[in-house]
Coordinates of C-alpha atoms in Angstrom, one line a residue:
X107 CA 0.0 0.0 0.0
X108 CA 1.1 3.6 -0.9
X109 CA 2.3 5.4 2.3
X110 CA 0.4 3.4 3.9
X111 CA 1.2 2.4 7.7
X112 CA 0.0 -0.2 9.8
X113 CA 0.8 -0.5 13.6
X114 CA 0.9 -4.4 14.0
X115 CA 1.3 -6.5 16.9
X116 CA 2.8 -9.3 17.4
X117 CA 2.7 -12.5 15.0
X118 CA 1.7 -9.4 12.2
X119 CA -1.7 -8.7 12.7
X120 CA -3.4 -4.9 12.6
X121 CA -4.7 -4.2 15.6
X122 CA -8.8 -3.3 15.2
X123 CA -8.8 0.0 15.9
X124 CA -5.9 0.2 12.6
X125 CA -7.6 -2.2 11.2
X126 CA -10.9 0.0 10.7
X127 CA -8.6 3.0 9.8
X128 CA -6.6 1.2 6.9
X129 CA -9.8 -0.1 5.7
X130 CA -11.6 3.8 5.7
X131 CA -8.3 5.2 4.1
X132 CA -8.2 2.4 1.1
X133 CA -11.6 1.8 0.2
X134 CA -11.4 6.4 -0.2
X135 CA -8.5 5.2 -2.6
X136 CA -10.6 2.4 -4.2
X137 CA -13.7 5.4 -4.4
X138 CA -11.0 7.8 -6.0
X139 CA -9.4 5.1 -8.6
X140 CA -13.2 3.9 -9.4
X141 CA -14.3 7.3 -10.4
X142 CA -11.1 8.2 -12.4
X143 CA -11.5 4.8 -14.4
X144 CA -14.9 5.4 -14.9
X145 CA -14.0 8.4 -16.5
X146 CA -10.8 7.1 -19.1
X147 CA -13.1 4.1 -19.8
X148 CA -16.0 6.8 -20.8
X149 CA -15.6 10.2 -20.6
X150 CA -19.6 11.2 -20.7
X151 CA -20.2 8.4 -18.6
X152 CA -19.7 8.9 -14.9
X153 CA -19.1 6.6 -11.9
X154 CA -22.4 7.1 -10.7
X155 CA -24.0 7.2 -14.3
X156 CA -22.4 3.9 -15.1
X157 CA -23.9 2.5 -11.8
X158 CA -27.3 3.9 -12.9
X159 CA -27.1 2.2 -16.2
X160 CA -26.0 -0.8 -14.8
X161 CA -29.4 -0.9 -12.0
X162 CA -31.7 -0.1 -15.2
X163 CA -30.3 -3.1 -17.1
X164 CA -30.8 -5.8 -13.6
X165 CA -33.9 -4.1 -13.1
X166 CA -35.1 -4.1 -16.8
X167 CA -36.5 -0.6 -16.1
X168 CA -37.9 1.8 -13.0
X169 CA -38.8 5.0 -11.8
X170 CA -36.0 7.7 -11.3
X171 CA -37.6 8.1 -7.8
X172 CA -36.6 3.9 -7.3
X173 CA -32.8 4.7 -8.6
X174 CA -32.7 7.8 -5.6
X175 CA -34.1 5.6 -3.2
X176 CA -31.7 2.4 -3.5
X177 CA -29.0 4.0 -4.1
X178 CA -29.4 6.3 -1.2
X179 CA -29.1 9.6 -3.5
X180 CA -31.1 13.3 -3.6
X181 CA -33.5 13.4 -6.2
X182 CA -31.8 16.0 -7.9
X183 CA -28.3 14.2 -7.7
X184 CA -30.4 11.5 -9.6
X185 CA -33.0 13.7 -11.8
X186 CA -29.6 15.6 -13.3
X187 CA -27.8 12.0 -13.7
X188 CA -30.8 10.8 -16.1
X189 CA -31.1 14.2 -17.6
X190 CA -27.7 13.7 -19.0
X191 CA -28.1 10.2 -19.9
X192 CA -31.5 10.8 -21.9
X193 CA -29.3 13.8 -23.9
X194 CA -26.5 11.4 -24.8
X195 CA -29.5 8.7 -25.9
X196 CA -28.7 5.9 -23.3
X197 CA -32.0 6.0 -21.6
X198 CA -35.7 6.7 -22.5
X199 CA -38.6 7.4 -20.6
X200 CA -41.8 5.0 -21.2
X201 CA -45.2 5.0 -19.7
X202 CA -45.4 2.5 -17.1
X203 CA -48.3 -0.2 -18.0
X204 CA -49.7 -0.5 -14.4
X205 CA -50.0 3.3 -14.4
X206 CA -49.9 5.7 -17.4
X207 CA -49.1 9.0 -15.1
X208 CA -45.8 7.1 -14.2
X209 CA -42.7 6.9 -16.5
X210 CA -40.1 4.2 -16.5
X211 CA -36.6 4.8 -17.2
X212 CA -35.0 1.9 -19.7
X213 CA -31.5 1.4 -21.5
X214 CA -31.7 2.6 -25.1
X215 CA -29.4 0.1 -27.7
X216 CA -27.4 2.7 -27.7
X217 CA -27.1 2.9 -23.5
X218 CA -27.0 -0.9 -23.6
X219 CA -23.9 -1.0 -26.1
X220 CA -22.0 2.0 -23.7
X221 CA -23.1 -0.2 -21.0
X222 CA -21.4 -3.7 -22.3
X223 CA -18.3 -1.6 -23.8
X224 CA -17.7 0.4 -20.5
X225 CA -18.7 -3.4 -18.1
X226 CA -15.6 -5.2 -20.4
X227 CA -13.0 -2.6 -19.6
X228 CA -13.6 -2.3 -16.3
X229 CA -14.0 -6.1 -16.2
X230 CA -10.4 -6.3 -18.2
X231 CA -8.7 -3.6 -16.0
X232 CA -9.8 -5.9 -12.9
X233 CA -8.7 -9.0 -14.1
X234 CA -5.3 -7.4 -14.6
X235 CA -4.8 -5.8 -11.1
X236 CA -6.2 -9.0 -10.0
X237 CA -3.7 -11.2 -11.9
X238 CA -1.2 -12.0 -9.4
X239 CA -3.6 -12.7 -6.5
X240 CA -3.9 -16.4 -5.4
X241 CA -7.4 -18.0 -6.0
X242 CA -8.0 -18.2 -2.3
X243 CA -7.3 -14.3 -1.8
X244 CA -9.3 -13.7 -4.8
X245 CA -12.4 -15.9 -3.3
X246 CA -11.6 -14.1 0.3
X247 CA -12.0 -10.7 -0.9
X248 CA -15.0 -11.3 -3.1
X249 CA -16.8 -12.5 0.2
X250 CA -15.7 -9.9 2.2
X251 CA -16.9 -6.9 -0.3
X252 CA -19.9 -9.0 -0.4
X253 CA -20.6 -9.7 3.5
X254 CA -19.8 -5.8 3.7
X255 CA -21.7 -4.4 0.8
X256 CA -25.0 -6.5 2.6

């Protein structure tokens, strides 16, 4: 780690209180290195735009109002987010069946292309900074960003 230092005791192993420190500092590094990637890999296509995309796509399509609330965003964070990505043509807005006064946000071809371009280079850039990790590291971390991420 990059200037990072960690107080161990003995037989090596960070002390909690360190522990929870090193783990706030790098996952700020992991935030920072995200959001610049996102940005090489795309540039109209932020972090948080990509991540919008990429809910619309699992979801198959929902309200802006369902992207604020899962994501745990201002309406206005999220309102400008799909303004921008209906002007670039990745996302339309479609009457919802159940309830005509409602309108769904959904992936475009277009936004769906972006999408799968943007998903392999960030998949390729992972498996490279991955490369070197043993499989059993590799399988520990996954569960751990998913036991935290719950």
């Amino acid at each position: 780690m990059e200037g990072a230092v960690q107080h161990r005791g003995e037989g090596g192993t960070v002390h909690s209180a360190d522990a929870v420190e090193t783990i706030q500092r790098e996952m700020t590094v992991f935030a920072r290195r995200a959001r610049a990637a996102a940005g090489r890999m795309h540039p109209e296509l932020s972090l948080v735009s990509y991540t919008l995309l990429g809910h619309l796509e699992e979801s198959g399509g929902c309200r802006a109002t369902d992207l604020a609330a899962h994501y745990a965003l201002d309406k206005s964070t999220v309102s400008r987010q799909v303004a921008g990505l209906e002007r670039a043509g990745l996302i339309e807005r479609r009457p919802d069946p159940a309830d005509q006064r409602v309108q769904v946000l959904h992936l475009t071809r277009s936004g769906r292309d972006v999408l799968a371009q943007v998903t392999e280079s960030r998949r390729a850039a992972f498996r490279e900074r991955l490369a070197g990790w043993p499989e059993e590291d590799l399988s520990k971390f996954a569960e751990y960003l998913v036991r935290y991420n719950v």
